[in-house]
Amino acid sequence: MAGQGSFVDDAEQRARWEGFKWTDVNAKAAAEIIARYPEGRQLSAVIPLLDLAQRQVGAETNTQGWLPIPVMEFVAKELDTSYIRVLEVATFYTMFNLEPVGRFHVQVCGTTPCMLRGSDDVFAACAKRGLKKGHTTEDGLFTLTEVECLGACANAPMVQINDDNYEDLTEESMAAILDALATGQTPKPGPQIERQTSCPVTGPTTLKKMAERNYDYRPQWTPTAGPVGEGAQ
């Protein structure tokens, strides 16, 4: 997470989203989320409600979604709090987009592990397809953002695209992912090489049988009975 510097505040977007309200499905989901918290603590639901609102905006605009000011004001009313309390949260977490984005929000990690493992090659693949940092492509398909650590350092370099991570990338595999998305395909998320999650590329070094099936190691870990009676520790 890291703070965001700006958000959209113009008459056109205000007019577009002034009448925002939940869909029937999301209204039910919002009520269930708020009900998780004790009376007087509903503000704790602000993050999941903002996420729900961003996803609804995304569904209506065929994008990854963002949070116009009237939508954040709506969430504030839902939680019986002030708009500024909601804005504080939305501007703190980069999971919330504060300006329109494309259908696919390509967030490339540029922190040290990914940089050392080839994030420049990932950016090169993006650049060759017209993606520029901080911009959305003219067709509205891609928005490119450089972000801080996304927590998959062992599988660097990696990107997050909407809700999916793509790891162990090269310029070629990143290009293939973008091309697949552009043509309506669904590329496989996770490592783009032969690797089980984040285990070594040569295969597991511990608990090897777990790679084959859900093996129960617990009997091997049961400690032997110690001494009993007087003087036992």
Coordinates of C-alpha atoms in Angstrom, one line a residue:
M1 CA 0.0 0.0 0.0
A2 CA 1.1 3.6 -0.6
G3 CA -0.6 6.9 -0.8
Q4 CA -2.2 8.3 -4.0
G5 CA -1.6 11.8 -5.1
S6 CA -4.7 12.9 -6.9
F7 CA -8.3 12.1 -7.8
V8 CA -10.8 13.2 -10.4
D9 CA -13.1 16.1 -9.4
D10 CA -14.9 17.5 -12.4
A11 CA -18.5 18.4 -13.3
E12 CA -18.8 15.7 -16.0
Q13 CA -17.9 12.8 -13.7
R14 CA -20.0 14.2 -10.9
A15 CA -23.0 14.4 -13.2
R16 CA -22.4 10.8 -14.5
W17 CA -22.3 9.2 -11.1
E18 CA -24.5 11.5 -9.0
G19 CA -27.3 8.9 -8.8
F20 CA -25.1 5.9 -8.0
K21 CA -26.8 3.2 -6.0
W22 CA -26.3 -0.5 -5.4
T23 CA -27.6 -3.1 -7.8
D24 CA -30.0 -5.5 -6.1
V25 CA -27.3 -8.1 -5.8
N26 CA -24.7 -5.6 -4.4
A27 CA -27.3 -4.1 -2.0
K28 CA -27.7 -7.6 -0.5
A29 CA -23.9 -8.0 -0.4
A30 CA -23.4 -4.6 1.2
A31 CA -26.0 -5.4 3.9
E32 CA -24.2 -8.6 4.7
I33 CA -20.9 -6.9 4.9
I34 CA -22.1 -4.2 7.3
A35 CA -23.8 -6.8 9.5
R36 CA -20.5 -8.4 10.3
Y37 CA -19.6 -5.5 12.5
P38 CA -21.0 -4.5 15.9
E39 CA -23.5 -1.6 16.2
G40 CA -21.5 1.6 16.1
R41 CA -18.6 0.0 14.3
Q42 CA -20.0 0.0 10.8
L43 CA -17.2 2.2 9.6
S44 CA -15.0 -0.9 9.7
A45 CA -16.8 -2.0 6.6
V46 CA -15.4 0.9 4.5
I47 CA -12.7 -1.1 2.7
P48 CA -15.0 -4.0 1.5
L49 CA -17.7 -1.5 0.6
L50 CA -15.3 0.6 -1.5
D51 CA -14.1 -2.5 -3.2
L52 CA -17.7 -3.5 -3.9
A53 CA -18.5 -0.1 -5.3
Q54 CA -15.4 0.0 -7.5
R55 CA -16.3 -3.4 -8.9
Q56 CA -19.9 -2.2 -9.7
V57 CA -18.5 0.9 -11.5
G58 CA -16.2 -1.5 -13.4
A59 CA -19.1 -3.7 -14.4
E60 CA -21.1 -0.6 -15.6
T61 CA -18.1 0.8 -17.6
N62 CA -16.5 -2.5 -18.7
T63 CA -13.3 -1.5 -17.0
Q64 CA -11.4 -2.6 -13.9
G65 CA -13.4 0.0 -12.0
W66 CA -12.7 3.2 -10.1
L67 CA -14.2 5.4 -7.4
P68 CA -15.8 8.7 -8.6
I69 CA -16.4 11.2 -5.8
P70 CA -20.2 10.7 -5.8
V71 CA -19.7 7.0 -5.4
M72 CA -17.5 7.6 -2.3
E73 CA -20.1 10.0 -1.0
F74 CA -22.7 7.2 -1.4
V75 CA -20.5 4.8 0.6
A76 CA -20.1 7.4 3.3
K77 CA -23.9 7.7 3.6
E78 CA -24.3 3.9 3.7
L79 CA -21.9 3.9 6.7
D80 CA -23.4 7.0 8.3
T81 CA -20.1 8.8 8.3
S82 CA -18.5 11.8 6.6
Y83 CA -17.1 11.8 3.1
I84 CA -13.6 12.7 4.3
R85 CA -13.4 9.5 6.4
V86 CA -14.1 7.5 3.3
L87 CA -11.7 9.5 1.1
E88 CA -8.9 9.0 3.7
V89 CA -9.2 5.3 3.1
A90 CA -9.5 5.4 -0.6
T91 CA -6.5 7.6 -1.0
F92 CA -4.4 5.4 1.2
Y93 CA -4.7 2.1 -0.5
T94 CA -3.6 1.7 -4.1
M95 CA -6.1 -1.1 -4.6
F96 CA -8.6 1.7 -5.1
N97 CA -8.4 3.6 -8.4
L98 CA -9.2 7.3 -8.1
E99 CA -9.4 8.0 -11.8
P100 CA -10.8 6.0 -14.7
V101 CA -8.7 3.0 -15.8
G102 CA -8.9 0.6 -18.7
R103 CA -10.5 -2.9 -19.0
F104 CA -7.2 -4.3 -17.7
H105 CA -5.2 -2.5 -15.1
V106 CA -1.6 -3.7 -15.6
Q107 CA 0.4 -3.0 -12.4
V108 CA 4.0 -3.8 -12.8
C109 CA 6.2 -4.2 -9.7
G110 CA 9.3 -2.1 -10.0
T111 CA 10.8 -2.8 -6.6
T112 CA 14.3 -4.1 -6.2
P113 CA 13.7 -7.9 -6.5
C114 CA 11.6 -7.5 -9.6
M115 CA 14.0 -4.9 -11.0
L116 CA 17.0 -7.3 -10.6
R117 CA 15.0 -10.1 -12.1
G118 CA 13.9 -8.3 -15.3
S119 CA 11.0 -5.8 -14.7
D120 CA 12.6 -3.6 -17.4
D121 CA 11.9 -6.4 -19.8
V122 CA 8.3 -6.5 -18.7
F123 CA 8.0 -2.8 -19.3
A124 CA 9.6 -3.2 -22.7
A125 CA 6.8 -5.7 -23.6
C126 CA 4.2 -3.2 -22.5
A127 CA 5.9 -0.3 -24.4
K128 CA 5.9 -2.3 -27.6
R129 CA 2.1 -2.6 -27.4
G130 CA 1.6 1.1 -26.7
L131 CA 1.3 1.0 -23.0
K132 CA 2.7 4.0 -21.2
K133 CA 3.1 4.5 -17.4
G134 CA 0.2 6.4 -16.0
H135 CA -1.9 6.3 -19.1
T136 CA -4.7 4.3 -20.7
T137 CA -4.4 3.0 -24.2
E138 CA -6.6 4.8 -26.8
D139 CA -8.8 1.7 -27.2
G140 CA -9.5 1.8 -23.4
L141 CA -8.1 -1.7 -23.0
F142 CA -5.0 -1.2 -20.9
T143 CA -3.9 1.1 -18.1
L144 CA -0.2 0.8 -17.1
T145 CA 1.0 1.6 -13.5
E146 CA 4.3 1.0 -11.8
V147 CA 3.7 -0.1 -8.2
E148 CA 5.7 -1.0 -5.2
C149 CA 6.2 -4.6 -3.9
L150 CA 3.2 -6.9 -4.6
G151 CA 4.5 -9.7 -2.3
A152 CA 5.7 -12.3 -4.9
C153 CA 9.4 -11.6 -4.6
A154 CA 10.4 -15.2 -4.9
N155 CA 8.7 -15.3 -8.3
A156 CA 10.0 -12.0 -9.6
P157 CA 9.4 -10.3 -11.9
M158 CA 5.7 -10.1 -11.7
V159 CA 2.6 -8.0 -12.5
Q160 CA -0.9 -7.8 -11.1
I161 CA -3.6 -7.4 -13.8
N162 CA -7.0 -6.8 -12.2
D163 CA -7.4 -9.6 -9.6
D164 CA -4.7 -12.0 -11.0
N165 CA -0.9 -12.2 -10.5
Y166 CA 1.4 -13.3 -13.3
E167 CA 4.9 -14.3 -12.2
D168 CA 8.3 -15.5 -13.4
L169 CA 7.9 -13.2 -16.4
T170 CA 10.1 -12.6 -19.4
E171 CA 9.5 -10.1 -22.2
E172 CA 8.1 -12.9 -24.3
S173 CA 5.7 -14.3 -21.7
M174 CA 4.5 -10.8 -20.8
A175 CA 3.9 -10.0 -24.4
A176 CA 1.9 -13.3 -24.7
I177 CA -0.3 -12.3 -21.7
L178 CA -1.1 -8.9 -23.1
D179 CA -1.8 -10.3 -26.6
A180 CA -4.1 -12.9 -25.1
L181 CA -6.0 -10.4 -23.1
A182 CA -6.3 -8.1 -26.1
T183 CA -8.0 -10.9 -28.1
G184 CA -10.4 -11.9 -25.3
Q185 CA -8.5 -14.9 -24.1
T186 CA -7.8 -15.7 -20.4
P187 CA -4.1 -16.4 -19.8
K188 CA -3.2 -18.7 -17.0
P189 CA -2.3 -16.7 -13.8
G190 CA 0.6 -17.5 -11.5
P191 CA 4.1 -18.6 -12.5
Q192 CA 4.7 -18.6 -16.3
I193 CA 7.4 -21.3 -16.0
E194 CA 7.2 -24.8 -14.7
R195 CA 7.0 -24.0 -11.0
Q196 CA 4.7 -25.1 -8.2
T197 CA 3.6 -21.8 -6.7
S198 CA 6.8 -20.4 -5.2
C199 CA 8.8 -23.5 -4.6
P200 CA 12.3 -23.8 -6.2
V201 CA 12.3 -24.1 -9.9
T202 CA 14.1 -27.5 -9.4
G203 CA 11.1 -28.7 -7.5
P204 CA 10.2 -29.0 -3.7
T205 CA 13.1 -29.5 -1.3
T206 CA 10.9 -30.3 1.7
L207 CA 7.6 -32.0 2.1
K208 CA 8.0 -33.5 -1.3
K209 CA 5.1 -35.9 -1.1
M210 CA 2.7 -32.9 -0.9
A211 CA 3.5 -32.2 -4.5
E212 CA 1.8 -35.6 -5.4
R213 CA -1.1 -35.6 -3.0
N214 CA -2.3 -34.3 0.3
Y215 CA 0.1 -36.4 2.4
D216 CA -0.3 -36.4 6.1
Y217 CA 3.1 -35.9 7.7
R218 CA 1.7 -35.6 11.3
P219 CA 2.4 -39.1 12.5
Q220 CA 6.1 -38.6 11.8
W221 CA 6.1 -35.4 13.9
T222 CA 4.4 -36.9 17.0
P223 CA 7.0 -36.5 19.8
T224 CA 7.9 -39.7 21.7
A225 CA 6.6 -40.0 25.2
G226 CA 8.9 -38.6 27.8
P227 CA 9.5 -39.9 31.4
V228 CA 6.6 -39.9 33.8
G229 CA 6.4 -39.8 37.5
E230 CA 8.5 -38.0 40.1
G231 CA 11.1 -35.8 38.6
A232 CA 9.6 -35.6 35.1
Q233 CA 9.9 -32.1 33.5

